[in-house]
Tab-separated table of C-alpha atoms and ligand atoms in Angstrom:
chain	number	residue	atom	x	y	z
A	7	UNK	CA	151.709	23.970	127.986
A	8	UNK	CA	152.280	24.051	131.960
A	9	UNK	CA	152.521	21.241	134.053
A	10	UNK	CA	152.276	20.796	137.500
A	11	UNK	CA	155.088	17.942	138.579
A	12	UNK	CA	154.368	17.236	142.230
A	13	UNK	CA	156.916	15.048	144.390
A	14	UNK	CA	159.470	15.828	141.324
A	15	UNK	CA	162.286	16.093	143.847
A	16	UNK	CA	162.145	11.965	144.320
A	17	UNK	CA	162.779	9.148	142.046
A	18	UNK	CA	159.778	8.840	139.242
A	19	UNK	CA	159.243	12.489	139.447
A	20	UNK	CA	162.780	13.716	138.922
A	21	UNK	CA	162.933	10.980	136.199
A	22	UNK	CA	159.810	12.898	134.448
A	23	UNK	CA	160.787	16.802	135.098
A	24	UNK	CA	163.803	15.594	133.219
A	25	UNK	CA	161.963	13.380	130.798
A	26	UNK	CA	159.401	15.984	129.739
A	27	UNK	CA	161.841	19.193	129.441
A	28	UNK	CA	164.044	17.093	127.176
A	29	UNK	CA	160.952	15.451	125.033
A	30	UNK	CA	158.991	18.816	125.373
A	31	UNK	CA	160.834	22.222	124.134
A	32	UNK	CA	158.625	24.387	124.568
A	33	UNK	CA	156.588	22.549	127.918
A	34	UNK	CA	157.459	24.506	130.885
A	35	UNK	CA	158.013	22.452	133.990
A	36	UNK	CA	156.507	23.628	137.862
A	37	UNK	CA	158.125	21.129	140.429
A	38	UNK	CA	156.124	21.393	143.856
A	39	UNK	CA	157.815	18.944	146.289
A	40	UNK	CA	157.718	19.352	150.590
A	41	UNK	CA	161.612	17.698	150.259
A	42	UNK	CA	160.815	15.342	153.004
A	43	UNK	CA	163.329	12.738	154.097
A	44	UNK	CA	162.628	11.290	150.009
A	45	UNK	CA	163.078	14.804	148.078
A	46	UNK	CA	166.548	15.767	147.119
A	47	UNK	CA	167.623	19.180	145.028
A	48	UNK	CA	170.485	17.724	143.579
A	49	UNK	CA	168.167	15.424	141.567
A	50	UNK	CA	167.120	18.391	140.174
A	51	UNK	CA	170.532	20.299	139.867
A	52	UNK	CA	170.700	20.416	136.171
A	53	UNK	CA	167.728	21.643	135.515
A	54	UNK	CA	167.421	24.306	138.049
A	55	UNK	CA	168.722	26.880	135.781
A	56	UNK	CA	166.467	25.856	133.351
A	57	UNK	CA	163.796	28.798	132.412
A	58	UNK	CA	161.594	26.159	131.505
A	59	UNK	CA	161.830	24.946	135.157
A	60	UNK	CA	160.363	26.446	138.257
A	61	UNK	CA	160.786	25.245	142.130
A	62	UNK	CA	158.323	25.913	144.861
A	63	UNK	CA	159.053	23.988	148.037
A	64	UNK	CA	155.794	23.492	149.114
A	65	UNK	CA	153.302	20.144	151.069
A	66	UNK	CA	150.378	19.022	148.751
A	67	UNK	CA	148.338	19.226	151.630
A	68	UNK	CA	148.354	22.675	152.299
A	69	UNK	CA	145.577	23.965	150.957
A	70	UNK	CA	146.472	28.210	151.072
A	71	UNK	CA	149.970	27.071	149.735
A	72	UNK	CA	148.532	25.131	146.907
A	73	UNK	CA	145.722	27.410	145.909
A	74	UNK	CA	148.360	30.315	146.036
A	75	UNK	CA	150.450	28.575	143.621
A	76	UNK	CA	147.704	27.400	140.945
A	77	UNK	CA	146.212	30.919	141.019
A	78	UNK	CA	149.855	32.073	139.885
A	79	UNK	CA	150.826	29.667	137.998
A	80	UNK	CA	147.519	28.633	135.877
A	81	UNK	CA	148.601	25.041	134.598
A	82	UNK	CA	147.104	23.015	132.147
A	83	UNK	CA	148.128	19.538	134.065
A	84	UNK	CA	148.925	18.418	137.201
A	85	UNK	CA	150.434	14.994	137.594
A	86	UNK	CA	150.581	13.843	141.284
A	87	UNK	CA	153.423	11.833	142.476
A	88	UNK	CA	153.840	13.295	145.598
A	89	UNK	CA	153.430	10.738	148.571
A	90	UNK	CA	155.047	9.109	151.039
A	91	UNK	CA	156.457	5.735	149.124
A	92	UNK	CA	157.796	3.397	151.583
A	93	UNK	CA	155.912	0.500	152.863
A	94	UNK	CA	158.559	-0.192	155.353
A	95	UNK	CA	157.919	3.309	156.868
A	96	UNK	CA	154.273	2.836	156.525
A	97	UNK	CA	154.257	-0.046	158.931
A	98	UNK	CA	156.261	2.293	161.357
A	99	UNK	CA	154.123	5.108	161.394
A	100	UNK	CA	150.953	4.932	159.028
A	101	UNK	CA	149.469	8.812	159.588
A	102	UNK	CA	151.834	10.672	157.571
A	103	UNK	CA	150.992	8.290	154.729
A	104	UNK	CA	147.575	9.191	155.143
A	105	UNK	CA	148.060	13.021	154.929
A	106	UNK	CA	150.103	13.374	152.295
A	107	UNK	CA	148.463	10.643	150.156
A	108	UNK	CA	145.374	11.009	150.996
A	109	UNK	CA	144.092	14.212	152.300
A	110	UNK	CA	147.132	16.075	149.916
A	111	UNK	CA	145.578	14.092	147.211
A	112	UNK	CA	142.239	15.907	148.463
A	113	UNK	CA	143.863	19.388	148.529
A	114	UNK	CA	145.189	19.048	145.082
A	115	UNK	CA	141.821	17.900	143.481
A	116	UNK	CA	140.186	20.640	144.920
A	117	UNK	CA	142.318	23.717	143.848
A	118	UNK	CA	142.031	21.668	140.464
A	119	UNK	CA	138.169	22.266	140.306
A	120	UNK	CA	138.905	25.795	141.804
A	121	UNK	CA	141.133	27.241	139.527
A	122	UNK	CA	140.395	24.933	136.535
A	123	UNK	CA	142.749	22.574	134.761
A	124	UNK	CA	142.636	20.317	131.582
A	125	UNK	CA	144.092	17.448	133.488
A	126	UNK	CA	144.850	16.097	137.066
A	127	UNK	CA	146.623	12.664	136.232
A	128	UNK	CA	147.075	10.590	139.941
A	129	UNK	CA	150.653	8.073	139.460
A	130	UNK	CA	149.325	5.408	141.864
A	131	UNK	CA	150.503	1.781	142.132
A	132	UNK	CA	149.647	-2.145	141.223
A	133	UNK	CA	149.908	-2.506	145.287
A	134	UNK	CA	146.423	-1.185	145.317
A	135	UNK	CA	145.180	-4.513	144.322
A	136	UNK	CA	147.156	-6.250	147.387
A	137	UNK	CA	148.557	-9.483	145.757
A	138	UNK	CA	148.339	-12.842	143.793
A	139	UNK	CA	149.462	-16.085	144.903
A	140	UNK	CA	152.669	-17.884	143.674
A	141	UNK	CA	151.030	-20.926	142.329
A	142	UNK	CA	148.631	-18.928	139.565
A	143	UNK	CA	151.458	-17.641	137.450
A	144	UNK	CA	148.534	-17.115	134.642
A	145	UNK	CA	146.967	-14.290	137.611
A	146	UNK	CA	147.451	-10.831	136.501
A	147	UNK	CA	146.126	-7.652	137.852
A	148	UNK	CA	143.901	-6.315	135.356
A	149	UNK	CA	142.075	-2.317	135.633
A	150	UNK	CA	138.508	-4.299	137.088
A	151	UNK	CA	140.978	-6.477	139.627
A	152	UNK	CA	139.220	-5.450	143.326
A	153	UNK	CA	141.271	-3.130	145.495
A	154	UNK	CA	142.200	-5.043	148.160
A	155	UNK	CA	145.466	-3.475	149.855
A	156	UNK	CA	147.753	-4.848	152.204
A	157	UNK	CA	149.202	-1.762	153.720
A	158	UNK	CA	149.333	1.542	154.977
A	159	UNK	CA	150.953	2.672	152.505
A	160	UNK	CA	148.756	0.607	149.878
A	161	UNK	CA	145.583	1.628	152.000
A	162	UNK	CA	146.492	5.065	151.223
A	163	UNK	CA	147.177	5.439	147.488
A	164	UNK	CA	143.856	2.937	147.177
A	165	UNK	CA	142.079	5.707	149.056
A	166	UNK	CA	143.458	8.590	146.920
A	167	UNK	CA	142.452	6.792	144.152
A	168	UNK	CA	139.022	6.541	144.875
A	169	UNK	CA	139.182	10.310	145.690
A	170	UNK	CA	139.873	10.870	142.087
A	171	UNK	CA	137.149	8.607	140.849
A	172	UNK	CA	134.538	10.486	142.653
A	173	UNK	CA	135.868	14.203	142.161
A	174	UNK	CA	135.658	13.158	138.389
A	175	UNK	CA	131.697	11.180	138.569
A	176	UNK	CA	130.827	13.759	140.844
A	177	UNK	CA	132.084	16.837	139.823
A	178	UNK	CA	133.327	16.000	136.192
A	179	UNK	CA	136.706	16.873	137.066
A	180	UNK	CA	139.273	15.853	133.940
A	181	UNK	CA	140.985	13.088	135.308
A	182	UNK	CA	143.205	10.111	134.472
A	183	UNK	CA	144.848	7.307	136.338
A	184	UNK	CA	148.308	5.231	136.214
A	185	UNK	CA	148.456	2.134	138.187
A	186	UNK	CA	152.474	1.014	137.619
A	187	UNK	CA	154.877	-1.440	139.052
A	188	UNK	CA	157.968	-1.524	141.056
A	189	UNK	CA	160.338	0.840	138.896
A	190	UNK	CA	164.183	1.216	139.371
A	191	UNK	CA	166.630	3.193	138.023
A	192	UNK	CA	168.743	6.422	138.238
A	193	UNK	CA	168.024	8.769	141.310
A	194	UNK	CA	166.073	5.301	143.869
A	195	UNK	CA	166.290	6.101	146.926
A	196	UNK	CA	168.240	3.935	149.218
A	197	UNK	CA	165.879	2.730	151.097
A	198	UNK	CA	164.298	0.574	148.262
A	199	UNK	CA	165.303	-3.262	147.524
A	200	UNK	CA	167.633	-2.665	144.546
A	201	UNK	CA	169.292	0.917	145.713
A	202	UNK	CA	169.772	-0.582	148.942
A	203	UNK	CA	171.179	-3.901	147.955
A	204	UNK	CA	173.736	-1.769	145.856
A	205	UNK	CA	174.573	0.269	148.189
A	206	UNK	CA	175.238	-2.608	150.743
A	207	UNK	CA	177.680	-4.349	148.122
A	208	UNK	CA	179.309	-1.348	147.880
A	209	UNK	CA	180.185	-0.826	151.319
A	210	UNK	CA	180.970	-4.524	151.957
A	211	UNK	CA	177.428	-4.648	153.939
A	212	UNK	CA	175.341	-7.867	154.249
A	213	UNK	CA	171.940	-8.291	152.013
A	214	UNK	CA	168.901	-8.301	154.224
A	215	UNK	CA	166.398	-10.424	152.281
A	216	UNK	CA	163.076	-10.500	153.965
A	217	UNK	CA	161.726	-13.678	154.579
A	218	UNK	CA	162.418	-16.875	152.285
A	219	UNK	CA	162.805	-14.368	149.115
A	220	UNK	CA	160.815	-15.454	146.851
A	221	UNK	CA	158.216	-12.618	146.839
A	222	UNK	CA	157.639	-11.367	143.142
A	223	UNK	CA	157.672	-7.827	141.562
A	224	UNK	CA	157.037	-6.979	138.200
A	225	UNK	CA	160.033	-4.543	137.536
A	226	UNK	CA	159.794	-1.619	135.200
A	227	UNK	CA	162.905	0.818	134.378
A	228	UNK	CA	161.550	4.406	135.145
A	229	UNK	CA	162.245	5.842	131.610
A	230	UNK	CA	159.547	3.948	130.556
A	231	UNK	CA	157.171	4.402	133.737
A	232	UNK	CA	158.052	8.236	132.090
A	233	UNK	CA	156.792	7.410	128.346
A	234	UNK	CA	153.509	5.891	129.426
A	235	UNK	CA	153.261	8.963	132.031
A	236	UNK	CA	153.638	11.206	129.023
A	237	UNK	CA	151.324	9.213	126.645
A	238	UNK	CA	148.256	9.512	129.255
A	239	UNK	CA	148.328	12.718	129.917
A	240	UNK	CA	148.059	13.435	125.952
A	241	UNK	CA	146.013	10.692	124.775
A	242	UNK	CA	144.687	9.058	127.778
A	243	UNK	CA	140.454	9.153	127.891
A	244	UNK	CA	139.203	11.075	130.823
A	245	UNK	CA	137.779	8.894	134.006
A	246	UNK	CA	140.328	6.156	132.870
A	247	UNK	CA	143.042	3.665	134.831
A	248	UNK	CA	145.463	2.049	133.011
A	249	UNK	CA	148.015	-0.590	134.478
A	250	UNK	CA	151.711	-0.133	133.575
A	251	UNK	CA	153.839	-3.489	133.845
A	252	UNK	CA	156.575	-4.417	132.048
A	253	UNK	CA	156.311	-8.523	132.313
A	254	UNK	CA	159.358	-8.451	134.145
A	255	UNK	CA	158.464	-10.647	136.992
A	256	UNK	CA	161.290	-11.348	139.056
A	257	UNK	CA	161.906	-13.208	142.904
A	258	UNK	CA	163.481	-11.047	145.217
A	259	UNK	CA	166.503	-13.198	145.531
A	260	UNK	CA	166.934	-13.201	141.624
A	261	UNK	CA	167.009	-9.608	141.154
A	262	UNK	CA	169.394	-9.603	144.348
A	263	UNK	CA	171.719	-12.118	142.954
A	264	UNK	CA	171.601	-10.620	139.685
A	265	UNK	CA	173.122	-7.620	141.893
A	266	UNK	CA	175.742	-9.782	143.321
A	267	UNK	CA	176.835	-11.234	139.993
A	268	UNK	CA	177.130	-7.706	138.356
A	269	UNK	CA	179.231	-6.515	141.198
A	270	UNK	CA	181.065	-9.282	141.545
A	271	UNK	CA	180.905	-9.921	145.687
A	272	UNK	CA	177.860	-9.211	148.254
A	273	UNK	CA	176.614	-11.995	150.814
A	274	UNK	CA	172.556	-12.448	151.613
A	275	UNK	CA	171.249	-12.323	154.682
A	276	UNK	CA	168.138	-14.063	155.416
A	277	UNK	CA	166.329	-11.492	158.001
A	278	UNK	CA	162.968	-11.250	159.701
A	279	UNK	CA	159.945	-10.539	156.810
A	280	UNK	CA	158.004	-7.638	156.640
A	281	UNK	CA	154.604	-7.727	158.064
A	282	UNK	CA	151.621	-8.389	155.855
A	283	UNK	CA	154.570	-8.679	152.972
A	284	UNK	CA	152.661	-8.621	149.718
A	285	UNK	CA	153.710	-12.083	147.436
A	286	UNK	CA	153.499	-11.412	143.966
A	287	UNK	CA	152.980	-8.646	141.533
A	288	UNK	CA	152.135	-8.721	137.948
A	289	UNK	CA	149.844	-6.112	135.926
A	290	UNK	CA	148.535	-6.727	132.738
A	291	UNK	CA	149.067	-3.820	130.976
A	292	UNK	CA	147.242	-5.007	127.439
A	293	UNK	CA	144.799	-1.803	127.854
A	294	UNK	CA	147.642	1.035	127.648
A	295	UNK	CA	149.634	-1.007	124.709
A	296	UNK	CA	146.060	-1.376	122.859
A	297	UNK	CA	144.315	1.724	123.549
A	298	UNK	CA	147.507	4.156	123.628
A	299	UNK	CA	150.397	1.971	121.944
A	300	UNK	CA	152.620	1.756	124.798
A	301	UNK	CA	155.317	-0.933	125.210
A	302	UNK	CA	158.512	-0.564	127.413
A	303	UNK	CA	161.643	-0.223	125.833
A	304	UNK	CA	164.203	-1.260	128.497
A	305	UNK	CA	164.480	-4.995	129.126
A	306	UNK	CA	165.501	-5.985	132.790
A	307	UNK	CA	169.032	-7.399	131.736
A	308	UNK	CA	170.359	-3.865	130.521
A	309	UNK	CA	168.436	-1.862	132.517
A	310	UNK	CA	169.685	-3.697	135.690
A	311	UNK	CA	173.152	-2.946	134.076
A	312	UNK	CA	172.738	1.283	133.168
A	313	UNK	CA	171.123	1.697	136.726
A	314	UNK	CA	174.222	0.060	138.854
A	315	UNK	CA	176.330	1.875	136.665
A	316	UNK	CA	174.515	5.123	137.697
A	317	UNK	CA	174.976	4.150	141.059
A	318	UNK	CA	178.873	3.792	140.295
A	319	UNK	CA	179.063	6.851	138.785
A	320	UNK	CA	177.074	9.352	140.603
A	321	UNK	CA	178.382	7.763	144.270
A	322	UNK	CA	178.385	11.493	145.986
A	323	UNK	CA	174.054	11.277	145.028
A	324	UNK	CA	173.990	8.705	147.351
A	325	UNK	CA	176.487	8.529	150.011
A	326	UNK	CA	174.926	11.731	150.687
A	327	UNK	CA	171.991	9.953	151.609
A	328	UNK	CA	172.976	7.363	153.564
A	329	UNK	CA	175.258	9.379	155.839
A	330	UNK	CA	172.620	11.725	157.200
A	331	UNK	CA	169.748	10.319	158.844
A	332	UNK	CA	169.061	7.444	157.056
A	333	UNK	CA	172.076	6.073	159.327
A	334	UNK	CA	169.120	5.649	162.234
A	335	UNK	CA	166.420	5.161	159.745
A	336	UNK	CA	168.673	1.856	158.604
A	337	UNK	CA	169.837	0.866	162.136
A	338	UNK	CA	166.052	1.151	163.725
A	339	UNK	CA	164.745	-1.305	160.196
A	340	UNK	CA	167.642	-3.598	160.308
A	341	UNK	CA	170.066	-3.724	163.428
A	342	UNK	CA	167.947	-6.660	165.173
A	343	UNK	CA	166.167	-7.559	162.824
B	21	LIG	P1	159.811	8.979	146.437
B	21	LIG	O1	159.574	8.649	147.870
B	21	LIG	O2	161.146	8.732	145.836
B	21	LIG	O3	159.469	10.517	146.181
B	21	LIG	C1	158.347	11.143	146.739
B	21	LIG	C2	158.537	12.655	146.602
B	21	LIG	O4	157.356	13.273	147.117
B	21	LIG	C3	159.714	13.211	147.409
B	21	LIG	O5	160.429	14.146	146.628
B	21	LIG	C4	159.049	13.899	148.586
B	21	LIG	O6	159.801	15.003	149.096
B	21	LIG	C5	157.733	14.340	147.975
B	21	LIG	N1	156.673	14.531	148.976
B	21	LIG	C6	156.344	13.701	149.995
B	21	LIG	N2	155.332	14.235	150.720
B	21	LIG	C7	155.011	15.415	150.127
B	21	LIG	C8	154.047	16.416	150.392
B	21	LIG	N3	153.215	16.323	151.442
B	21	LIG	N4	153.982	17.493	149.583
B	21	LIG	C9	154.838	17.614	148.528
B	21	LIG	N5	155.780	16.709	148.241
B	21	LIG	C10	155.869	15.610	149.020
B	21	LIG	O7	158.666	8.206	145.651
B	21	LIG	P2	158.699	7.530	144.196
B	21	LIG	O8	159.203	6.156	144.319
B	21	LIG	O9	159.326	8.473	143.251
B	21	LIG	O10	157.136	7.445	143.903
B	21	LIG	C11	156.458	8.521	143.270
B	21	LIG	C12	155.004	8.156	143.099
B	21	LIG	O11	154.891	6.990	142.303
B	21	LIG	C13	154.283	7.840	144.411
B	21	LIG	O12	152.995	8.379	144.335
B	21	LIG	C14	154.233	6.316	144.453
B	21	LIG	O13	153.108	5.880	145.167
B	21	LIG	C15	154.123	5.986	142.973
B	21	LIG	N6	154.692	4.711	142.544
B	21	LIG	C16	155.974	4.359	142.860
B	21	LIG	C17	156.502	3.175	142.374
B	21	LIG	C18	157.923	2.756	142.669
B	21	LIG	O14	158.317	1.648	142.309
B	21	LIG	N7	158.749	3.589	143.288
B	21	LIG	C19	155.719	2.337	141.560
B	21	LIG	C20	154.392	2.721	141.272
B	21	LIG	C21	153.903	3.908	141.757
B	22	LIG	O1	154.705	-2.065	143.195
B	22	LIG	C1	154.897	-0.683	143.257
B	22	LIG	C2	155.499	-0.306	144.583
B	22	LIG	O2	156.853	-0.738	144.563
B	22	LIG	C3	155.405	1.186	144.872
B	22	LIG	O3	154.051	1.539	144.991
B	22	LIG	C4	156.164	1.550	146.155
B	22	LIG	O4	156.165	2.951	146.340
B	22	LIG	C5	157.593	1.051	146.011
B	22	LIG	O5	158.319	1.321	147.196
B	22	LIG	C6	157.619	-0.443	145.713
B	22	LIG	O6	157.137	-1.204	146.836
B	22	LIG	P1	157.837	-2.570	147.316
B	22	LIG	O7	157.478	-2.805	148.724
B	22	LIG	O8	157.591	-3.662	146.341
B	22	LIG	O9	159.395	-2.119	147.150
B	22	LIG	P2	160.678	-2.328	148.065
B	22	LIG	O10	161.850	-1.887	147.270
B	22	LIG	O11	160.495	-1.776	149.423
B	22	LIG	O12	160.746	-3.919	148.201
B	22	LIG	C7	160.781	-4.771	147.070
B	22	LIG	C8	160.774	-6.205	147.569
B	22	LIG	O13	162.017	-6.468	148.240
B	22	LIG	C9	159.691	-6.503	148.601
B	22	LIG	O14	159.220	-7.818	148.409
B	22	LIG	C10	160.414	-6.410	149.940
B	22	LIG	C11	161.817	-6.866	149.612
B	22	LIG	N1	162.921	-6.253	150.391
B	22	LIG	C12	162.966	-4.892	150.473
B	22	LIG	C13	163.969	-4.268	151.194
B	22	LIG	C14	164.028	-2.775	151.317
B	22	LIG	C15	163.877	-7.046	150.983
B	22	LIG	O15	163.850	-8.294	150.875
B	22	LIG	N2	164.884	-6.431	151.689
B	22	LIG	C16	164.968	-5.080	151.843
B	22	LIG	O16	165.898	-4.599	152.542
């Protein structure tokens, strides 16, 4: 078995390359990632010398480059999680959001029906179906909620998922779909709420909560974004979404004063929202757990725990990070804010 892993130098993908070559012994693993801003080797540094595990630095939306690489390679599945992630950056600057996630969505699907596949799997997200409203805790998103996104970034993976719908009614292309919610754990980029507000204890750095705080996300721990991943793309009937949620809903100042009470210091800041900010997530994810047997394994309490004591111990990942360009990437988001 070959698998395509696109976007595998960033957080959920990294998490799967090394998910599926330690589940998998004899799966090989082909990591195609553009290492924008988001994609980092040294996620990737312990399996690189892996013969199981092959690198091509290479954008999904280059059609030549992608048609090269399938016509050498000849995988079985391809499971997209290539895209530009951010919301945040999305409001910024919304056209690379379309390319990659939209029109590299395109490319892939294409040099899928070229060169033949048993699977294209697309990871999209529960922000395709915008929001739900504070006050109807019983609201969940369900696989027949609308699409209705909020942003750019939402706009974009809601796009790319309709993409997929029609290459499969249209041209019976083998395809599956994974609509998850917000994940955290090892290898998060800094940029992203929990990462960030980390980081910021770390360095003795105020907490920038957006707005009043009480926005909701449905928080998953990656490992088992991974499993579900892993159970689609084996069992998972062809043409088919299925939501991934954990129940883990969440306010934004809980999970950040969880943070502060692990840590044991870090002071919030109440700062400008984001535009558009989406209020509450919360998928129900009764069709994978009754159709595939999927549950998540990781409840929020320890999984909060293992991930800042990642961050503790894997410090040089991150500082990294934040001491490159991300130093004008945070000044520009939060500076006067
Ligand atoms: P990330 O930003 O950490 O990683 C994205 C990766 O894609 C990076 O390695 C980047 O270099 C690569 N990439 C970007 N543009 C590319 C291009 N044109 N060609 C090839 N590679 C490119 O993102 P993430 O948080 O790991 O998210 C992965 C996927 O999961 C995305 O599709 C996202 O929409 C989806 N998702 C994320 C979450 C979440 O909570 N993070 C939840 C649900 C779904
Ligand atoms: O729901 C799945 C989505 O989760 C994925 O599709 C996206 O790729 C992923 O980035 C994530 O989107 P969010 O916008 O929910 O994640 P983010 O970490 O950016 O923000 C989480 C919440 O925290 C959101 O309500 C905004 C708030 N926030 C975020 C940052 C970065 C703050 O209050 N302060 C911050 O500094």
């Amino acid at each position: 078995m070959k698998i395509i892993v696109t976007g595998g130098a960033g957080f959920i993908g990294g998490n799967f390359v090394h998910y599926m070559l330690k589940r998998y012994e004899e799966y090989e693993i082909i990591c195609l990632d553009k290492l924008t801003y988001a994609g980092n080797m040294e996620t990737l540094e312990s399996v690189i010398n892996n013969p199981r595990f092959k690198f091509y630095k290479a954008d999904i939306a280059e059609k030549e480059v992608i048609s090269e690489i399938f016509y050498k390679e000849k995988p079985n599945i391809i499971v997209n999680f290539a895209a530009e992630s951010h919301v945040d950056r999305s409001i910024e600057n919304p056209s690379v959001f379309l390319q990659t996630n939209v029109m590299g969505t395109q490319v892939l699907l294409d040099a899928c029906r070229k060169h033949g596949i048993d699977r294209y799997h697309q990871v999209s997200t529960d922000e395709v179906y915008g929001d739900l409203p504070l006050d109807k805790p019983d609201l969940f998103f369900t696989e027949e909620t609308p699409l209705n996104a909020s942003s750019p970034y939402s706009a974009s993976k809601a796009g790319a998922d309709m993409l997929v719908q029609a290459y499969h009614r249209t041209f019976g292309l083998p395809v599956t779909i994974s609509r998850c919610s917000n994940n955290y754990g090892p290898y998060h980029f800094p940029e992203k709420l929990i990462p960030l507000m980390i980081a910021n204890v770390l360095y003795n750095k105020p907490l920038p909560v957006y707005g009043t705080g009480e926005n909701v996300r449905d928080w998953l721990y990656v490992e088992d974004h991974c499993s579900a991943i892993d159970l689609i793309i084996h069992k998972g009937r062809l043409g088919e979404i299925y939501n991934i949620g954990g129940h883990n809903e969440k306010t934004n100042l809980e999970v950040v004063q969880t943070i502060i009470r692990e840590l044991g210091n870090g002071k919030i800041e109440y700062v400008k929202d984001r535009a558009g900010h989406d209020m509450r997530y919360a998928i129900d994810s009764a069709k994978i757990h009754n159709d595939l047997g999927w549950f998540p394994i990781t409840k929020f309490e320890d999984g909060i725990k293992m991930t800042i004591q990642w961050y503790l111990d894997n410090k040089s990942w991150w500082e990294n990070i934040i001491s490159g360009e991300y130093q004008n990437y945070y000044a520009k988001m939060y500076d006067k804010r």
